[in-house]
PDB file of C-alpha atoms in Angstrom:
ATOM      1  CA  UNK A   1      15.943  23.218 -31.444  1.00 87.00           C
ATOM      2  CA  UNK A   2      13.471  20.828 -31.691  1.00 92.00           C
ATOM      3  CA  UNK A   3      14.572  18.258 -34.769  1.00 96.00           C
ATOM      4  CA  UNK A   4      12.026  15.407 -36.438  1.00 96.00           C
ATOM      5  CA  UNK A   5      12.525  12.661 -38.268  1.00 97.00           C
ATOM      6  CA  UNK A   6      10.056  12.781 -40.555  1.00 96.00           C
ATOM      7  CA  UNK A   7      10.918   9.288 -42.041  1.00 94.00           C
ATOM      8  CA  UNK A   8      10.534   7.767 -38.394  1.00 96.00           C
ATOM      9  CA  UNK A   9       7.369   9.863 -36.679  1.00 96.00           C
ATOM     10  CA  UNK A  10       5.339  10.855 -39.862  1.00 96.00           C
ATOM     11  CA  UNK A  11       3.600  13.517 -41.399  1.00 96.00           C
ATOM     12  CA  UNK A  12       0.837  13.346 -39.440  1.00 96.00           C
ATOM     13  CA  UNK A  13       2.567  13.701 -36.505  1.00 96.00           C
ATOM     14  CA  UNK A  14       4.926  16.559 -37.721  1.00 96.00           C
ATOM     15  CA  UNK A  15       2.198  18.272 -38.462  1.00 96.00           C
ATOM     16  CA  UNK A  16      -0.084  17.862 -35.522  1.00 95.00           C
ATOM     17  CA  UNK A  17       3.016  19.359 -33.086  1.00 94.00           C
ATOM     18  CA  UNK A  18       3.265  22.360 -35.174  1.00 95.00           C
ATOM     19  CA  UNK A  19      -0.558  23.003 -35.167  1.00 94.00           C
ATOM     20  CA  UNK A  20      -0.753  22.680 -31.757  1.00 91.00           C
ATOM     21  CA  UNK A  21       1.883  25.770 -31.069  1.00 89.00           C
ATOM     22  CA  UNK A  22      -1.132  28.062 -31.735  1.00 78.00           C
ATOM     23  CA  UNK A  23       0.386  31.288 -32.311  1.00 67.00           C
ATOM     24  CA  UNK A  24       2.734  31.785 -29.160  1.00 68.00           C
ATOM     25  CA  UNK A  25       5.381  29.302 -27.966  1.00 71.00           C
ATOM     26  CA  UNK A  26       8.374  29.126 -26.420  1.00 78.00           C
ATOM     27  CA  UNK A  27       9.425  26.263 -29.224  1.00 82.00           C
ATOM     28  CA  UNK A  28      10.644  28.908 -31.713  1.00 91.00           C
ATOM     29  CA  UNK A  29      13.338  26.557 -33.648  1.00 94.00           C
ATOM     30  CA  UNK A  30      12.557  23.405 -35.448  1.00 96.00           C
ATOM     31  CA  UNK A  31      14.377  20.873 -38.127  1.00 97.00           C
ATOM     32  CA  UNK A  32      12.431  18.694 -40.176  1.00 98.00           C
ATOM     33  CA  UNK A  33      14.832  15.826 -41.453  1.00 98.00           C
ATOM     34  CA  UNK A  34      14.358  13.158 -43.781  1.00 97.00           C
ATOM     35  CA  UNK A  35      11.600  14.960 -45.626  1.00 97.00           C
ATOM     36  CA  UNK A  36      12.271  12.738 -49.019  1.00 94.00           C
ATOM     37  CA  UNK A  37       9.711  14.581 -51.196  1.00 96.00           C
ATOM     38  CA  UNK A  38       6.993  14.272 -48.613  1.00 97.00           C
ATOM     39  CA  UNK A  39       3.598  16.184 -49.585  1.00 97.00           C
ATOM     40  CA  UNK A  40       2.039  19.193 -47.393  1.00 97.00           C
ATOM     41  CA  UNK A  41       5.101  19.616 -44.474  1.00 98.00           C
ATOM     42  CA  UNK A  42       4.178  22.191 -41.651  1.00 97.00           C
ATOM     43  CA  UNK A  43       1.004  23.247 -44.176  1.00 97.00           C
ATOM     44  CA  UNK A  44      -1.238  25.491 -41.885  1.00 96.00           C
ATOM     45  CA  UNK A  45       1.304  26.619 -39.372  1.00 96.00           C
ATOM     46  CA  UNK A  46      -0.283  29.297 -37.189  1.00 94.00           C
ATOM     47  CA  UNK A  47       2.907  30.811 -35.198  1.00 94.00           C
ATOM     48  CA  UNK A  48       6.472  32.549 -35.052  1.00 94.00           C
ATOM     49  CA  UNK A  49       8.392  29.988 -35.308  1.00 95.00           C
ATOM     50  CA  UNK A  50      11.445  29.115 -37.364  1.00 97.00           C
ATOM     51  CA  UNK A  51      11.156  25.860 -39.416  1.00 98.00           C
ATOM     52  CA  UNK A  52      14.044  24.100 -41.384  1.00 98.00           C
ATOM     53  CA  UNK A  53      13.191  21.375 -43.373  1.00 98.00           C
ATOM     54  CA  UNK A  54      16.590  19.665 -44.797  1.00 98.00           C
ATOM     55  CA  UNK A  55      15.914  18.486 -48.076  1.00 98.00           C
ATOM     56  CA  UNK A  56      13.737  18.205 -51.204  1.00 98.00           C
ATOM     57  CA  UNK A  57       9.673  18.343 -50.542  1.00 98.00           C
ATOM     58  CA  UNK A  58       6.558  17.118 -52.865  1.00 97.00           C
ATOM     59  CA  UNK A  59       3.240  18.830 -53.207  1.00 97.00           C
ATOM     60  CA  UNK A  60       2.044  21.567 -50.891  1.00 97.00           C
ATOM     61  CA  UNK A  61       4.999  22.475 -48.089  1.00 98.00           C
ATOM     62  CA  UNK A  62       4.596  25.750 -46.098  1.00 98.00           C
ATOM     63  CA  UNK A  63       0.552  25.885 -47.600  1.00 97.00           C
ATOM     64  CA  UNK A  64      -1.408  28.367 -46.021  1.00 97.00           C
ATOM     65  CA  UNK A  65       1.593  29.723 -43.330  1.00 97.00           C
ATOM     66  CA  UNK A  66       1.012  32.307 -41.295  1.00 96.00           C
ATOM     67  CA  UNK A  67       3.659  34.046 -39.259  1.00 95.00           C
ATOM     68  CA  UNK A  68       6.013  31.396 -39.311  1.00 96.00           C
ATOM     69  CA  UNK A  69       9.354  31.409 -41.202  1.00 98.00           C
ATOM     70  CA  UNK A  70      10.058  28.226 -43.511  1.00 98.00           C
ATOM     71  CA  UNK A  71      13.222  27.087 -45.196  1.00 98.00           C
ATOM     72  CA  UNK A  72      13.435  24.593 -47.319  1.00 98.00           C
ATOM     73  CA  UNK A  73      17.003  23.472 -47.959  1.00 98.00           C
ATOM     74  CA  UNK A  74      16.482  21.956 -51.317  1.00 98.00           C
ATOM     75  CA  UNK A  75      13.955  22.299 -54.042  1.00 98.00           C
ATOM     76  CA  UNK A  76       9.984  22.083 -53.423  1.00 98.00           C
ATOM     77  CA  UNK A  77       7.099  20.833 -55.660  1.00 98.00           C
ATOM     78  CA  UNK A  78       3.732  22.034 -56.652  1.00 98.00           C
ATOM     79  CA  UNK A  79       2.281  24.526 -54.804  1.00 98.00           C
ATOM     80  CA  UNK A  80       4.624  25.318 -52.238  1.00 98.00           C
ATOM     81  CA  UNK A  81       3.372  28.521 -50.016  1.00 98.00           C
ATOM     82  CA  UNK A  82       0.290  28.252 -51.832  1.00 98.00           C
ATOM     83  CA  UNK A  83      -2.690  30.030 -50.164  1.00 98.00           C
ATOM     84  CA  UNK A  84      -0.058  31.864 -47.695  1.00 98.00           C
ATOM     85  CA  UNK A  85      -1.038  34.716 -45.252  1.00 98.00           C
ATOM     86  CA  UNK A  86       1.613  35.806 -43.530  1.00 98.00           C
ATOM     87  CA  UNK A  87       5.222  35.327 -42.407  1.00 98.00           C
ATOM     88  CA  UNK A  88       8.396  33.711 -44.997  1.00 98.00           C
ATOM     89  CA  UNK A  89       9.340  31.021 -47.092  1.00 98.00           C
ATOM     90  CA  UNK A  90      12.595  30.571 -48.382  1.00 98.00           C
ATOM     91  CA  UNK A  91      13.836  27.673 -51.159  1.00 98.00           C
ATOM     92  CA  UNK A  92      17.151  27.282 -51.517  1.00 98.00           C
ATOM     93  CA  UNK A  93      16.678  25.244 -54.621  1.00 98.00           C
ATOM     94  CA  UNK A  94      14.091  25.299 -57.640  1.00 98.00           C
ATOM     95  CA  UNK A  95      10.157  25.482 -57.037  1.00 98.00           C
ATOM     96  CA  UNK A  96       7.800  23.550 -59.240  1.00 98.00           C
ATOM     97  CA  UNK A  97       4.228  24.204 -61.069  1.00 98.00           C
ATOM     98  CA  UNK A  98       2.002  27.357 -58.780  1.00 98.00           C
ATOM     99  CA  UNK A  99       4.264  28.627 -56.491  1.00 98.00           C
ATOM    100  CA  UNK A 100       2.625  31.312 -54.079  1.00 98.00           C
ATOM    101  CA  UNK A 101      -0.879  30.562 -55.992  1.00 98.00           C
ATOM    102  CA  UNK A 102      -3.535  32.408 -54.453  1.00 98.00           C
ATOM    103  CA  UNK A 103      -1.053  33.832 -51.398  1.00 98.00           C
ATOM    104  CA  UNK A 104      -2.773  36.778 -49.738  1.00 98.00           C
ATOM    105  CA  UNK A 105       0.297  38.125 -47.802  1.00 98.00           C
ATOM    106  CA  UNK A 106       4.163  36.969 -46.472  1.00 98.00           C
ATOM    107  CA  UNK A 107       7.148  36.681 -48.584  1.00 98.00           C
ATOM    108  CA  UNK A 108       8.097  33.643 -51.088  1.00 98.00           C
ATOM    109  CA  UNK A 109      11.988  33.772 -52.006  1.00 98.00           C
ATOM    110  CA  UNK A 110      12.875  31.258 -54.671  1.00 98.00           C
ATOM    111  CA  UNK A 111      16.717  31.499 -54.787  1.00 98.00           C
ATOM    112  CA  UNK A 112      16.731  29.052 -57.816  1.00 98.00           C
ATOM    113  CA  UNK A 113      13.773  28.910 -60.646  1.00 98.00           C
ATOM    114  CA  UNK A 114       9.931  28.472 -60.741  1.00 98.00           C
ATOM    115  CA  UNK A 115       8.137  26.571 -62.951  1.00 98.00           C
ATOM    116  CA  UNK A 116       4.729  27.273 -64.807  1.00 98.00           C
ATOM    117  CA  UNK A 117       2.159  29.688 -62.943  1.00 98.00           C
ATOM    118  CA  UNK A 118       4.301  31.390 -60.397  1.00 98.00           C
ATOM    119  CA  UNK A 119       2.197  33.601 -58.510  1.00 98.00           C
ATOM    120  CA  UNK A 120      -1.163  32.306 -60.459  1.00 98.00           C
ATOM    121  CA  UNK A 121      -3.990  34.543 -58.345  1.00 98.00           C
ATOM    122  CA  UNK A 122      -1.821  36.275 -55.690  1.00 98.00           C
ATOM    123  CA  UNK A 123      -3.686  38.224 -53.483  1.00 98.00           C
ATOM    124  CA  UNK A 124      -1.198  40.405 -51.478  1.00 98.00           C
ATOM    125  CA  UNK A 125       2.075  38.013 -51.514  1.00 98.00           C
ATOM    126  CA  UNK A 126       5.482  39.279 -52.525  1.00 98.00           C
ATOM    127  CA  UNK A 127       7.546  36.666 -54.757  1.00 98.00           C
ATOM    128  CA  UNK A 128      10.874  37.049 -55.133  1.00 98.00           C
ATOM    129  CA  UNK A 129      12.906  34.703 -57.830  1.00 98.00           C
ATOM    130  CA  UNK A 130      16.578  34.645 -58.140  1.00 98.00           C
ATOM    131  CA  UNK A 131      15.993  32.221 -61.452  1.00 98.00           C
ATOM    132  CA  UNK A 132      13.608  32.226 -64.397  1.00 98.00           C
ATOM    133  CA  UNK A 133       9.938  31.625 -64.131  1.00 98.00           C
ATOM    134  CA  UNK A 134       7.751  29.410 -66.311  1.00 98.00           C
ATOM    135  CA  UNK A 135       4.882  30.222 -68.351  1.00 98.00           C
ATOM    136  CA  UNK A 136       1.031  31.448 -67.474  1.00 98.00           C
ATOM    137  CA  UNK A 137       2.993  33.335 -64.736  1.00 98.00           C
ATOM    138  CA  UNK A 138       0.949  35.488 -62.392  1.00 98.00           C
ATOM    139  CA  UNK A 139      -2.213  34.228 -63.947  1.00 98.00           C
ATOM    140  CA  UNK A 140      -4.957  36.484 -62.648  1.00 97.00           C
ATOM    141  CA  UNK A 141      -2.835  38.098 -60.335  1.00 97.00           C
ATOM    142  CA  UNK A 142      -4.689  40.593 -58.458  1.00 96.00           C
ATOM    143  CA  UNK A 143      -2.374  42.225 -55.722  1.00 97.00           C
ATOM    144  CA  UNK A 144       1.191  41.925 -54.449  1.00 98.00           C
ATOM    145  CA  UNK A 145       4.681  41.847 -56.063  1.00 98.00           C
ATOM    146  CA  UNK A 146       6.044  39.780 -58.173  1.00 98.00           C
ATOM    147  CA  UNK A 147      10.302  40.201 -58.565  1.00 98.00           C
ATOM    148  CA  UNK A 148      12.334  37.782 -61.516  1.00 98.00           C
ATOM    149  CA  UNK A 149      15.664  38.664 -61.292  1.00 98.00           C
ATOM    150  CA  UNK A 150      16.214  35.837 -64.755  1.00 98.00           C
ATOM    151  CA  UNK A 151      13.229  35.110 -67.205  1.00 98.00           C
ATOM    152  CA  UNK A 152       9.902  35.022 -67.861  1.00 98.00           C
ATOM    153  CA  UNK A 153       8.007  32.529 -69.885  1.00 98.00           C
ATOM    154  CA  UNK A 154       5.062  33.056 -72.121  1.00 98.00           C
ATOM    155  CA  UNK A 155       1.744  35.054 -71.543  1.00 98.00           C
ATOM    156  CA  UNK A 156       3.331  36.774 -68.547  1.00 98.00           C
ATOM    157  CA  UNK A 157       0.436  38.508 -66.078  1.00 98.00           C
ATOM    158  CA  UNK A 158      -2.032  37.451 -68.756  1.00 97.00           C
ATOM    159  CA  UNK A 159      -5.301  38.423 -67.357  1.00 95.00           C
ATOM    160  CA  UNK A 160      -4.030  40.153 -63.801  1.00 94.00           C
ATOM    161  CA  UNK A 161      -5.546  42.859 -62.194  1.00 95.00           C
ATOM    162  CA  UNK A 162      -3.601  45.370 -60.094  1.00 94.00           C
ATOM    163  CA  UNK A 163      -0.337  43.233 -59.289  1.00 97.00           C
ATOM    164  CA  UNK A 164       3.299  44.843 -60.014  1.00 98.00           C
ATOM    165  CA  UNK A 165       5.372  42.809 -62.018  1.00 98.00           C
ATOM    166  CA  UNK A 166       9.578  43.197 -62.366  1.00 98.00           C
ATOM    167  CA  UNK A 167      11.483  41.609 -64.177  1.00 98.00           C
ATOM    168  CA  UNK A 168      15.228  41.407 -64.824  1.00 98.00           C
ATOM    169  CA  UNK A 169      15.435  39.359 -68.195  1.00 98.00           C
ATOM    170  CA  UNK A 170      13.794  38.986 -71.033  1.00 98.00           C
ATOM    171  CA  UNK A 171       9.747  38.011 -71.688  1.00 98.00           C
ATOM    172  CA  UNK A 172       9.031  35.537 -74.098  1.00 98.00           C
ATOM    173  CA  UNK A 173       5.418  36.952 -74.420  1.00 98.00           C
ATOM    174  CA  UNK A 174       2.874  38.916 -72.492  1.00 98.00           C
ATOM    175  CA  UNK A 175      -0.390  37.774 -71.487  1.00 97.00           C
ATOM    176  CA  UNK A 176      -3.997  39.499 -72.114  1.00 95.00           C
ATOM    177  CA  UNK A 177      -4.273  42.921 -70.959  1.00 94.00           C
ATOM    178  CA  UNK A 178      -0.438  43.194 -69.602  1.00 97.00           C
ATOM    179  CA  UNK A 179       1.705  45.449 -70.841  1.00 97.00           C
ATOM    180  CA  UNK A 180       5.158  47.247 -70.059  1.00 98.00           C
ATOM    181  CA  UNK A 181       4.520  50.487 -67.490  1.00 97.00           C
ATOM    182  CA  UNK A 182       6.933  53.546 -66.710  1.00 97.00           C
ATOM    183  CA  UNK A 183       9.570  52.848 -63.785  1.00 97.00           C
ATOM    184  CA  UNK A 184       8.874  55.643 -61.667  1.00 97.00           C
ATOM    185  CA  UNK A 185      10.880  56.456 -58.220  1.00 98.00           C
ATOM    186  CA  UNK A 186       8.824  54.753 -56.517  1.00 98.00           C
ATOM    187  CA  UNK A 187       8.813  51.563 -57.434  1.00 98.00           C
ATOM    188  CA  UNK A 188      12.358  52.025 -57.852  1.00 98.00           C
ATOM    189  CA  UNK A 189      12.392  52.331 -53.970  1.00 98.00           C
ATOM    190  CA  UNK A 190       9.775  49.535 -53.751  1.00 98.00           C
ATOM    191  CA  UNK A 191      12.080  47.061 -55.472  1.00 98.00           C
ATOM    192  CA  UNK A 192      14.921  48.026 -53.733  1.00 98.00           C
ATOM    193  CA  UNK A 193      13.575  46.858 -50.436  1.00 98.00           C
ATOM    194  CA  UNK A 194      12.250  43.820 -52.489  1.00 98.00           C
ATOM    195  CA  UNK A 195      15.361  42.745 -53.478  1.00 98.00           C
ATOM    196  CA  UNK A 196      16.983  42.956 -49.821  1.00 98.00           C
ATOM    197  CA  UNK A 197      14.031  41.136 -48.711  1.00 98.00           C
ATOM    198  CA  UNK A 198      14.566  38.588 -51.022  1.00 98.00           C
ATOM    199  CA  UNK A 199      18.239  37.944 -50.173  1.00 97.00           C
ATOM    200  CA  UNK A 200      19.098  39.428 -53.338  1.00 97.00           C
ATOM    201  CA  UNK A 201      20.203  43.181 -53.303  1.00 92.00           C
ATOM    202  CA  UNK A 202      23.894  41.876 -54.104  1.00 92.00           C
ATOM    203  CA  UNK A 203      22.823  40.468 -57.547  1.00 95.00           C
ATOM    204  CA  UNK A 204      20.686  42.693 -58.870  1.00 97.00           C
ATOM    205  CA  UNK A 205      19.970  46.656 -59.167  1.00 97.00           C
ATOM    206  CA  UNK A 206      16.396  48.059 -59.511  1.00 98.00           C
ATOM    207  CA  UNK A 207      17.562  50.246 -62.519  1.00 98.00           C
ATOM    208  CA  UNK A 208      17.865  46.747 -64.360  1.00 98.00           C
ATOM    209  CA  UNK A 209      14.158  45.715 -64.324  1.00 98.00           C
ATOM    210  CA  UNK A 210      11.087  46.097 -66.446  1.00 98.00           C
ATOM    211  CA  UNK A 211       7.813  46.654 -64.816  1.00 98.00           C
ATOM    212  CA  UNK A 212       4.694  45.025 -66.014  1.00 98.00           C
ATOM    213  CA  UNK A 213       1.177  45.489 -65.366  1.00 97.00           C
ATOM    214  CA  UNK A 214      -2.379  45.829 -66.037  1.00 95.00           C
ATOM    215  CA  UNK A 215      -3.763  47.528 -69.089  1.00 93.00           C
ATOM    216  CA  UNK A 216      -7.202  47.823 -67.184  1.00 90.00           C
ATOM    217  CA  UNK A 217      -8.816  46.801 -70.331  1.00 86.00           C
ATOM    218  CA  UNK A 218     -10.660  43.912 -69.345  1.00 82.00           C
ATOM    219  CA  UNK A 219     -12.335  45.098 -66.196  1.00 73.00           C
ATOM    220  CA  UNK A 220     -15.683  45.902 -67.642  1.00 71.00           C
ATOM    221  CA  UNK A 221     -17.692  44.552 -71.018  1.00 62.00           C
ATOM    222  CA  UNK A 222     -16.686  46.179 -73.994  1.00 68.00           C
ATOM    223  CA  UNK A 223     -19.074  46.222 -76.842  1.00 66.00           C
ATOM    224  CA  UNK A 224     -16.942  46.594 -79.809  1.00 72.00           C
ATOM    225  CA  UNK A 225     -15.444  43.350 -78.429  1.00 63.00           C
ATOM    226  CA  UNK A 226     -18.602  41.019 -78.572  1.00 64.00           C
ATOM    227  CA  UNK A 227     -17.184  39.434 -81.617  1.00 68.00           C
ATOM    228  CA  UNK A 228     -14.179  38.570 -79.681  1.00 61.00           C
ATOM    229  CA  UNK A 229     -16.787  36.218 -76.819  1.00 55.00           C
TER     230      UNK A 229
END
């Protein structure tokens, strides 16, 4: 296992060693150490490689991974996983403003809550969140899964386009153009191997979700709603 000190070498330097791994390496295990709320760790990592980062981080950790597989072992701040491609993130604590905004692939796991705009824009991520999740959630959301086994704020999916949406709890509100959808068997069987995925098949059983989705009402100018513009 390679382990940094990110107090002692730097961000910079963290994240230089991990960009130079381009895609293949034999350097499959890392530690990240000291992290103390540090903005943008391993952002842009481009291989399989297994990344532990011991602690709490700020603004931007795991941005735009692809095939690498990121733990954070505390909570993470705005952003994290944001523009993500491929591979797996995993926060063992609570995730702040955005997480997964914009992610076009790989799997987010919150095991605690997420704040405002989880999922805002995805574009092919899977999000799973063993919490609640804050308002404006899955903003725009266009493709990809979005799992709550708690919560959901206000104007949930408000705006999205073909995302799927479960969720365990209650909904304080739905957004424009979302609305409740049949639970047929197969999404039954798609949230299923969500919720294994997601390290969370022991606390939760698909039967107990909602699903949520577009109403497809907003995809092309109506007339009788010029009033409304």
């Amino acid at each position: 296992m390679q382990t940094f000190d990110l107090e002692k070498e730097g961000l910079r330097a963290l994240n230089s060693s991990l960009h130079e791994l381009k895609g293949q390496t034999n350097m499959t295990s890392w530690e990240v150490i000291n992290p103390k709320g540090a903005h943008a760790i391993a952002a842009g990592v481009d291989a399989p490689v297994d990344i532990t980062v011991r602690g709490s981080t700020g603004y931007y950790c795991a941005g735009m991974n692809k095939q690498a597989t990121i733990r954070i072992k505390g909570s993470a701040g705005p952003g994290v996983a944001e523009n993500m491609m491929s591979g797996t993130v995993i926060i063992d604590g609570n995730a702040s403003q955005y997480a997964g905004a914009t992610g076009r692939g790989g799997l987010l796991v919150v095991k605690g809550n997420a704040s405002s705009r989880c999922g805002v824009s995805m574009k092919g991520i899977d999000i799973v969140v063993h919490g609640s999740i804050g308002h404006m959630s899955a903003f725009m959301a266009q493709s990809g899964n979005l799992v709550v086994l708690g919560d959901a704020g206000e104007a949930l999916g408000d705006s999205l386009y073909e995302a799927r949406l479960f969720v365990r709890g209650s909904v304080k509100s739905l957004g424009a153009d979302c609305i409740e959808k049949e639970m047929r068997p197969e999404h039954l069987a798609l949230l299923a191997d969500l919720l294994k995925r997601g390290e969370a098949d022991g606390k939760a059983k698909p039967e107990e979700f909602k699903r949520y989705g577009s109403a497809r009402k907003l995809y092309n100018f109506n007339i009788d709603n010029a009033s409304a513009y």
